[in-house]
XYZ file of C-alpha atoms in Angstrom:
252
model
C -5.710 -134.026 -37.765
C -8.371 -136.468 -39.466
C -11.808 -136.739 -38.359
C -11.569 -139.567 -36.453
C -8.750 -138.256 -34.225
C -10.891 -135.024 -33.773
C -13.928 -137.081 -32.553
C -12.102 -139.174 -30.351
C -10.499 -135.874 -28.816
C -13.904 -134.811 -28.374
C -14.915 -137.896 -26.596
C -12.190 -138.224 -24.502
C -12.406 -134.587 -23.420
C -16.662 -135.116 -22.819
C -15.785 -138.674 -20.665
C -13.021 -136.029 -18.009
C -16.103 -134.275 -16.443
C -18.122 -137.404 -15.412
C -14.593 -139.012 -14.219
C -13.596 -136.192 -12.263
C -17.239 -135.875 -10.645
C -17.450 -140.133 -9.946
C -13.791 -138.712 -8.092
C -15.915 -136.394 -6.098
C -18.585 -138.972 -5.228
C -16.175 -141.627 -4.285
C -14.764 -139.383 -1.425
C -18.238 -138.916 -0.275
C -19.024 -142.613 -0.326
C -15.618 -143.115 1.321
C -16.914 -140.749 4.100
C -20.496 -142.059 4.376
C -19.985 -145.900 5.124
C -16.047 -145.832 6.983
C -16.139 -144.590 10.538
C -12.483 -143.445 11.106
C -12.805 -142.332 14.754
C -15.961 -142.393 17.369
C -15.336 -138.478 17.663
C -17.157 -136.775 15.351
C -14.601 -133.862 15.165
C -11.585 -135.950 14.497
C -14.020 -137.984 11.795
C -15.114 -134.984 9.625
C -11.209 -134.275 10.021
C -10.520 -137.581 8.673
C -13.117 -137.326 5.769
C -11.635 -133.959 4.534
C -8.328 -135.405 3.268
C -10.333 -138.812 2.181
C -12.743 -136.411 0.406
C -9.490 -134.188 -1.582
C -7.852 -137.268 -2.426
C -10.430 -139.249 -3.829
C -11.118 -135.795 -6.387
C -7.227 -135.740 -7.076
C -7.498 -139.147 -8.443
C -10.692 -138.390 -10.309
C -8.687 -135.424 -11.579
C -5.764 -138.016 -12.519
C -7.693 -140.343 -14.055
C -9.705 -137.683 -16.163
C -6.531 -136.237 -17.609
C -5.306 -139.612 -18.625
C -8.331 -140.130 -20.337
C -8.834 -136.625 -22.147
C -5.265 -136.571 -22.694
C -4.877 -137.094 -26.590
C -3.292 -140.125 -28.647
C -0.238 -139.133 -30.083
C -0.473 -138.280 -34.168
C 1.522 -139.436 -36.508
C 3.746 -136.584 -36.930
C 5.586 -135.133 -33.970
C 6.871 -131.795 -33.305
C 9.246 -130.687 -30.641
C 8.776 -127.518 -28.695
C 11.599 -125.321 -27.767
C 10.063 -123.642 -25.631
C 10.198 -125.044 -21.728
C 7.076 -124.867 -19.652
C 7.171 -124.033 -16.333
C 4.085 -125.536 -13.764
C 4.022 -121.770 -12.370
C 2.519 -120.294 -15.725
C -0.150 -122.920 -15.562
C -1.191 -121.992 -12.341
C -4.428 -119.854 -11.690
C -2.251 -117.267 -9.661
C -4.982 -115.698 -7.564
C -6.372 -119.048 -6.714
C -2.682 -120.600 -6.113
C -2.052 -117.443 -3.981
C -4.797 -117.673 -1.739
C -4.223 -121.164 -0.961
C -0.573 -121.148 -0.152
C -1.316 -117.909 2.134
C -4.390 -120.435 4.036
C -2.191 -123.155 4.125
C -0.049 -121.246 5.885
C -2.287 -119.950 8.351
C -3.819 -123.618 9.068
C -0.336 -124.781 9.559
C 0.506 -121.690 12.351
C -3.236 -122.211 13.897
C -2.366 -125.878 13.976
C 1.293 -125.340 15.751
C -0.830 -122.738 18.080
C -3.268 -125.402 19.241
C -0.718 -127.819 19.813
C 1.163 -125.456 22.267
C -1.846 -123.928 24.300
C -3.625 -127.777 24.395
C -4.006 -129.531 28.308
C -6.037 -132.673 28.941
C -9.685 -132.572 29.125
C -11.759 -133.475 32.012
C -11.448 -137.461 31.360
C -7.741 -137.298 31.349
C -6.909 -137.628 27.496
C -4.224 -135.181 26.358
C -4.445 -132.642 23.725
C -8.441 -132.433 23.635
C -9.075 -129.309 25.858
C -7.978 -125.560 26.000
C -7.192 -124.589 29.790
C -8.289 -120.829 30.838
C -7.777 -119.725 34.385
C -10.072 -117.053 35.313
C -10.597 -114.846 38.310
C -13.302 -117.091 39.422
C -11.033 -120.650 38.421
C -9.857 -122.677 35.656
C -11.781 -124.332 32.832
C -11.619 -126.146 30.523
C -12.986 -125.814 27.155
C -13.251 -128.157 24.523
C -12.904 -129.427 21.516
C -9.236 -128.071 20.839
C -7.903 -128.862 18.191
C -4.448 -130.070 19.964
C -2.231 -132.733 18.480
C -4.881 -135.189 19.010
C -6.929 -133.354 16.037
C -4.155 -131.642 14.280
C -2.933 -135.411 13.001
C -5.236 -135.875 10.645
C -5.183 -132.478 8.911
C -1.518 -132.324 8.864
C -1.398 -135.860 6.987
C -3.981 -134.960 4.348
C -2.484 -131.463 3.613
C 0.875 -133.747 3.291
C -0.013 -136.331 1.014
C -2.259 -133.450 -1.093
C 0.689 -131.246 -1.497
C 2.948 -134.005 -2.782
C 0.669 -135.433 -5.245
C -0.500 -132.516 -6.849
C 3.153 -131.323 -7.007
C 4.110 -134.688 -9.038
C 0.246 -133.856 -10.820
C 1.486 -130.885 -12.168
C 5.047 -131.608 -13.055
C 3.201 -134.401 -15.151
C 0.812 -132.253 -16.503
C 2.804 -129.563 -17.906
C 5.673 -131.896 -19.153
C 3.241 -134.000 -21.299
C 2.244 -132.219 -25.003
C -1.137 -131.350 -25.863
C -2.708 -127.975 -26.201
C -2.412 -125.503 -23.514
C -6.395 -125.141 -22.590
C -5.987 -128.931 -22.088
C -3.362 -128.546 -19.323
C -4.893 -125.177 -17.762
C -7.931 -127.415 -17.727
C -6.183 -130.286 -15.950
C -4.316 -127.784 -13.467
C -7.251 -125.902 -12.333
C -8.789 -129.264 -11.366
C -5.973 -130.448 -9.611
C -5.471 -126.741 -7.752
C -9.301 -127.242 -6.915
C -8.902 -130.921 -5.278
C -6.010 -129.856 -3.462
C -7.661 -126.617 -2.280
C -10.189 -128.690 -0.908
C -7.566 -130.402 1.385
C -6.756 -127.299 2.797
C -9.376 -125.023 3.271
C -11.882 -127.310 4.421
C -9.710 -128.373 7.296
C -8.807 -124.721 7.725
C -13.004 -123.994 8.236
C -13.073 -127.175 11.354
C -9.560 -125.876 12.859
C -10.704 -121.737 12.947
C -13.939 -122.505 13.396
C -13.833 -124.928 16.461
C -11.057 -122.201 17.823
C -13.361 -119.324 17.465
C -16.141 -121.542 19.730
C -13.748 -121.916 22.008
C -12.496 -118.521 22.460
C -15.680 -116.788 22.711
C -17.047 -119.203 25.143
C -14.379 -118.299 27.385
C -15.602 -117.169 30.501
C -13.379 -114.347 31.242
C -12.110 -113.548 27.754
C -10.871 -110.239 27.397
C -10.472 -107.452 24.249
C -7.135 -109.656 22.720
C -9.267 -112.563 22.892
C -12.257 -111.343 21.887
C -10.339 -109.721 18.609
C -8.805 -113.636 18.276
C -12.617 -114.747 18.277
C -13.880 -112.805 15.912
C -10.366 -113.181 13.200
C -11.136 -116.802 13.839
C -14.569 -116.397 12.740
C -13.744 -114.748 9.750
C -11.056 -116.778 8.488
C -13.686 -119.471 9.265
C -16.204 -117.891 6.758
C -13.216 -117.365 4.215
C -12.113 -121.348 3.818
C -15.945 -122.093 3.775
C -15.802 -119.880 0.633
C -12.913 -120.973 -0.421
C -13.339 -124.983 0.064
C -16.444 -124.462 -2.285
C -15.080 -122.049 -4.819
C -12.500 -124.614 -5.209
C -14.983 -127.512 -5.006
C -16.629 -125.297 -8.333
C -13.153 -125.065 -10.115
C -12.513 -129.122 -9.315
C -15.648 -130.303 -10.826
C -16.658 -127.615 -13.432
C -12.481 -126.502 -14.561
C -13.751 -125.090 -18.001
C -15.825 -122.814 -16.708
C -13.052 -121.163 -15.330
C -10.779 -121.060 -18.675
C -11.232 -117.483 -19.856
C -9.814 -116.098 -16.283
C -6.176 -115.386 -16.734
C -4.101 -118.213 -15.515
């Protein structure tokens, strides 16, 4: 390789990092001047997805810049590449298993949901105690559950296609562990952040329950934790989105 291919490389791989952070900072501009719904629960639900897509197209647009030109001399590699042995596996692990859970705390919340006291469907948790029913809210019903559902959707599909492009193009293999990790962290970002407002809002709930008893009160408190978990989580992945060569010397 001549020296001026080797200093572009180098450019092109020091111009990713700002691309994939102006990513980062769209999302939050996104966030900070549209209002997508006058509940503030179903907004922050809104700006989680808005947020992890914004970084996945940082992340896109990074690798398309880093990626490097072609040389004059091309050599073909026998060797298939699957997007699995790209993949940070404890990371990847963790994130299917949350998605998961979101998706089954979701389908739970859609099932056990009633009206609220104004009459609007899906927004409330109804408890009958000795003493009555109540009503607690917010619930993340169907009402809430929208939002998360479509993010998580549209992450998953284009960080799939990411990834199938990523490991299909040539370059060197730090290069595409570099530009998987990123994508992995943008897309864990879509999921355990809406994870932390689903668990967390349920955990609220149950333990403000007026006559919860010992199965709730073990629901609470696994809520709660799996709360504190995708807080981790969302900003270990935030780390690995923004800062993905940091993370190069862990074992894919």
């Amino acid at each position: 390789m001549s020296s001026a291919a080797a200093t572009e490389g180098t450019w092109r791989a020091g111009l990713a990092t700002p691309v994939r952070w102006a990513g980062a900072a769209t999302g939050l501009a996104v966030n900070a001047l549209v209002s997508y719904s006058p509940e503030p629960d179903v907004d922050l639900l809104y700006g989680f997805p808005v947020f992890g897509l914004c970084a996945m197209a940082g992340a896109f647009t990074a690798d398309v810049i880093a990626r490097p030109s072609p040389g004059r001399l091309r050599v073909a590699e026998v060797t298939p590449r699957r997007i699995r042995d790209q993949l940070p596996r404890i990371l990847t692990a963790a994130l299917a298993a949350q998605a998961v859970v979101l998706l089954v705390l979701l389908i739970v919340a859609a099932t056990t949901a009633s009206a609220d006291a104004d009459g609007r469907s899906g927004h409330a948790l109804s408890v009958t105690c000795p003493a009555g029913t109540h009503l607690l809210s917010p619930w993340p019903g169907p009402y809430y559950a929208w939002p998360a559902l479509g993010g998580l959707a549209l992450g998953t599909v284009a960080c799939a296609l990411f990834l199938r492009r990523v490991t299909a193009r040539s370059g060197s293999d730090d290069q595409r562990r570099t530009s998987v990790r990123a994508a992995v962290g943008a897309w864990g970002v879509l999921v355990s952040a809406p994870l932390f407002a689903v668990s967390s809002t349920m955990g609220v709930v149950a333990l403000s329950s007026p006559c919860a008893g010992g199965m709730m009160q073990v629901a609470s408190w696994g809520l709660i934790a799996t709360a504190v978990t995708s807080a981790l989580t969302a900003g270990h992945c935030l780390c690995v989105l923004l800062l993905p060569r940091a993370y190069d010397k862990e074992r894919p």
